[in-house]
Short mmCIF file of C-alpha atoms in Angstrom, two decimals:
data_model
loop_
_atom_site.label_atom_id
_atom_site.label_comp_id
_atom_site.label_asym_id
_atom_site.label_seq_id
_atom_site.Cartn_x
_atom_site.Cartn_y
_atom_site.Cartn_z
CA MET A 1 1.47 -7.77 -81.57
CA ARG A 2 0.27 -4.70 -80.06
CA LEU A 3 0.03 -4.14 -76.26
CA ARG A 4 -3.08 -2.66 -75.01
CA LYS A 5 -2.78 0.20 -72.66
CA ILE A 6 -4.47 -0.46 -69.34
CA GLY A 7 -6.95 2.26 -68.86
CA GLY A 8 -6.82 4.18 -65.55
CA LYS A 9 -4.37 3.65 -62.73
CA LYS A 10 -6.94 3.55 -59.96
CA ALA A 11 -5.65 0.31 -58.38
CA LEU A 12 -2.11 1.65 -58.11
CA SER A 13 -3.20 4.79 -56.27
CA GLU A 14 -5.23 2.69 -53.79
CA ILE A 15 -2.17 0.56 -53.00
CA VAL A 16 -0.03 3.66 -52.48
CA SER A 17 -2.65 5.14 -50.14
CA TYR A 18 -2.81 1.92 -48.07
CA VAL A 19 0.99 1.77 -47.83
CA LEU A 20 1.09 5.41 -46.70
CA LEU A 21 -1.68 4.78 -44.16
CA ILE A 22 0.20 1.80 -42.67
CA LEU A 23 3.46 3.77 -42.65
CA ILE A 24 1.85 6.73 -40.84
CA ALA A 25 0.25 4.38 -38.26
CA PHE A 26 3.62 2.69 -37.67
CA VAL A 27 5.43 6.04 -37.21
CA ILE A 28 2.77 7.31 -34.78
CA GLY A 29 2.89 4.02 -32.82
CA THR A 30 6.69 4.19 -32.58
CA ALA A 31 6.58 7.82 -31.44
CA VAL A 32 4.00 7.00 -28.73
CA PHE A 33 6.10 4.03 -27.56
CA VAL A 34 9.27 6.13 -27.27
CA TRP A 35 7.40 8.92 -25.48
CA MET A 36 5.71 6.52 -23.01
CA ARG A 37 8.97 4.70 -22.29
CA HIS A 38 10.45 7.95 -20.99
CA MET A 39 7.29 8.93 -19.11
CA ILE A 40 6.90 5.73 -17.08
CA ASN A 41 9.44 4.90 -14.36
CA ASP A 42 11.07 1.51 -14.49
CA PRO A 43 10.44 -0.03 -11.05
CA SER A 44 13.63 -2.08 -11.28
CA LYS A 45 15.65 1.17 -11.33
CA ASN A 46 14.02 2.54 -8.15
CA PRO A 47 16.16 2.10 -5.05
CA GLN A 48 14.82 -0.54 -2.70
CA CYS A 49 15.16 -0.84 1.03
CA PRO A 50 17.34 -3.88 1.84
CA ASP A 51 16.12 -6.78 3.95
CA GLY A 52 17.32 -6.56 7.51
CA VAL A 53 16.09 -3.05 8.33
CA SER A 54 14.38 -3.31 11.70
CA ILE A 55 13.36 -0.72 14.26
CA VAL A 56 11.45 -1.23 17.51
CA ILE A 57 9.68 0.96 20.03
CA ARG A 58 11.43 0.13 23.29
CA ASN A 59 9.28 2.38 25.43
CA ALA A 60 6.31 4.72 25.06
CA VAL A 61 5.57 7.11 27.93
CA CYS A 62 2.52 9.36 27.80
CA ASP A 63 2.30 12.88 29.21
CA ASP A 64 -1.46 13.43 29.17
CA THR A 65 -1.29 17.02 30.46
CA ASN A 66 0.78 18.23 27.48
CA ASN A 67 -0.59 15.71 24.93
CA GLU A 68 2.91 14.34 24.36
CA VAL A 69 4.32 10.87 24.06
CA THR A 70 8.01 10.05 24.55
CA LEU A 71 9.17 7.19 22.34
CA THR A 72 12.41 5.29 22.74
CA ILE A 73 13.18 3.99 19.25
CA ALA A 74 15.93 1.41 18.72
CA ASN A 75 17.56 0.19 15.52
CA GLN A 76 17.82 -3.60 15.72
CA GLY A 77 18.55 -4.10 12.04
CA ARG A 78 21.74 -4.70 10.11
CA PHE A 79 21.74 -1.25 8.46
CA ASP A 80 21.84 2.36 9.64
CA ILE A 81 18.63 4.29 9.18
CA ALA A 82 18.38 7.91 8.12
CA GLY A 83 15.11 8.58 9.88
CA PHE A 84 11.63 7.38 10.58
CA VAL A 85 7.98 8.27 10.21
CA VAL A 86 5.81 8.28 13.34
CA LYS A 87 2.03 8.17 12.99
CA GLY A 88 -0.76 7.79 15.51
CA SER A 89 -4.43 6.97 15.81
CA ASN A 90 -7.08 7.42 18.47
CA ASN A 91 -8.62 4.04 17.61
CA PRO A 92 -6.57 0.87 18.22
CA ASN A 93 -8.52 -1.02 15.53
CA VAL A 94 -7.55 1.22 12.59
CA ILE A 95 -4.26 1.92 10.88
CA ALA A 96 -2.35 4.84 12.39
CA ALA A 97 -2.51 7.58 9.76
CA VAL A 98 -2.09 10.94 11.53
CA GLY A 99 1.51 12.18 11.55
CA LEU A 100 2.83 13.05 15.00
CA THR A 101 4.98 16.18 15.18
CA PRO A 102 8.18 16.19 17.22
CA ASN A 103 8.39 18.38 20.34
CA ASP A 104 11.64 19.66 21.81
CA ALA A 105 13.42 18.05 18.89
CA PRO A 106 17.18 17.86 19.13
CA PRO A 107 19.03 19.77 16.39
CA LYS A 108 19.70 16.53 14.51
CA LEU A 109 15.96 15.92 14.01
CA THR A 110 14.22 17.77 11.19
CA ASN A 111 10.51 17.71 10.50
CA ILE A 112 9.56 17.75 6.82
CA GLU A 113 5.82 17.00 6.46
CA ASN A 114 5.93 14.63 9.44
CA LEU A 115 8.92 12.83 7.96
CA ASN A 116 11.49 12.87 10.76
CA VAL A 117 14.88 12.57 9.12
CA LEU A 118 18.04 11.82 11.06
CA PRO A 119 21.38 12.22 9.22
CA ASN A 120 22.24 8.48 9.41
CA ASP A 121 22.40 8.90 13.16
CA LEU A 122 20.57 5.83 14.34
CA GLY A 123 23.17 3.16 13.61
CA THR A 124 22.78 -0.53 14.27
CA GLY A 125 22.19 -1.35 17.90
CA LYS A 126 21.62 2.29 18.91
CA GLU A 127 18.52 3.81 20.46
CA ASP A 128 17.30 7.31 21.20
CA SER A 129 14.27 9.00 22.77
CA TYR A 130 12.03 11.55 21.07
CA LYS A 131 8.97 13.50 22.19
CA PHE A 132 5.99 13.77 19.88
CA SER A 133 2.81 15.81 20.20
CA TYR A 134 -0.55 14.18 19.58
CA SER A 135 -2.58 17.37 20.07
CA THR A 136 -4.40 16.83 16.75
CA LEU A 137 -5.95 13.67 18.21
CA THR A 138 -8.31 13.54 21.18
CA ALA A 139 -6.43 10.53 22.54
CA LEU A 140 -3.61 8.28 21.37
CA SER A 141 -4.36 4.55 21.19
CA LYS A 142 -1.99 3.27 18.50
CA ILE A 143 1.46 4.31 17.25
CA SER A 144 3.19 3.13 14.09
CA VAL A 145 6.82 3.73 13.16
CA MET A 146 8.43 3.12 9.78
CA ALA A 147 12.15 3.42 8.96
CA ILE A 148 13.65 5.66 6.26
CA ARG A 149 17.01 4.85 4.64
CA ASN A 150 19.34 6.91 2.50
CA GLN A 151 19.82 4.52 -0.42
CA SER A 152 21.70 5.63 -3.55
CA ASP A 153 21.37 9.31 -2.54
CA GLU A 154 17.57 8.97 -2.29
CA MET A 155 15.35 8.68 0.75
CA VAL A 156 13.65 5.27 0.66
CA VAL A 157 10.72 4.36 2.89
CA CYS A 158 11.20 0.85 4.27
CA THR A 159 7.62 -0.42 4.27
CA SER A 160 8.76 -3.83 5.49
CA SER A 161 9.96 -2.22 8.74
CA LEU A 162 6.51 -0.90 9.72
CA ILE A 163 5.79 -1.64 13.36
CA GLY A 164 2.82 -0.75 15.51
CA GLN A 165 2.22 -0.57 19.22
CA ASP A 166 -0.92 -0.04 21.24
CA VAL A 167 -0.73 2.72 23.86
CA SER A 168 -3.28 4.44 26.06
CA CYS A 169 -2.76 8.18 26.15
CA SER A 170 -5.83 10.27 26.84
#
C-alpha cells in the first residue's frame, strides 16, 4: 500500500499565521495592560482625610477701607489640621472660588497658590485669627474655608470639612 503525498502545505501555513496573529495580539494586550496599570493611580492607595475633621469660622470682621477681612478660624474636630484654604465670592448665591490672600501673615502662615498651610499648628479646640485681602473682588459676600491635613506625609484636602459663611464687605 502506497501512501499518497498530500500536495501543498497551504493549510498548515494558514494555521501557523493565525496562531502567530493571536500570539502577537495577546502580547500587545498584556503590554498595554501592564503599562496602563502603572499609569493610572489606584484610588484606594491615595491618603484620605479622616472623618471628624471640622473647622468653623467663629468671627468675620470686615475692614472696608483696606479691603480686608479678619477671620477667626477654630478647629472643632478630633484631629489637628495642617492648614486651610480660604476662598471668597462677591455673589452670595454662587460658590466661593476666588482665593483670598493673607495680609500681615504671622511667620507660621505660608501662602502657596492661596493654600494657607500651617505646620500642624491648629490643634483640636484651638482657634486663631487671620487677615485676608479681598482686593481682587469688588465686594465680599461669601467666604468658604476648607481644612488641609498632613496625612501620610502628603497634604490632603478635606472636602468634607468645607464650610461657608455669608458676609457683607463692600
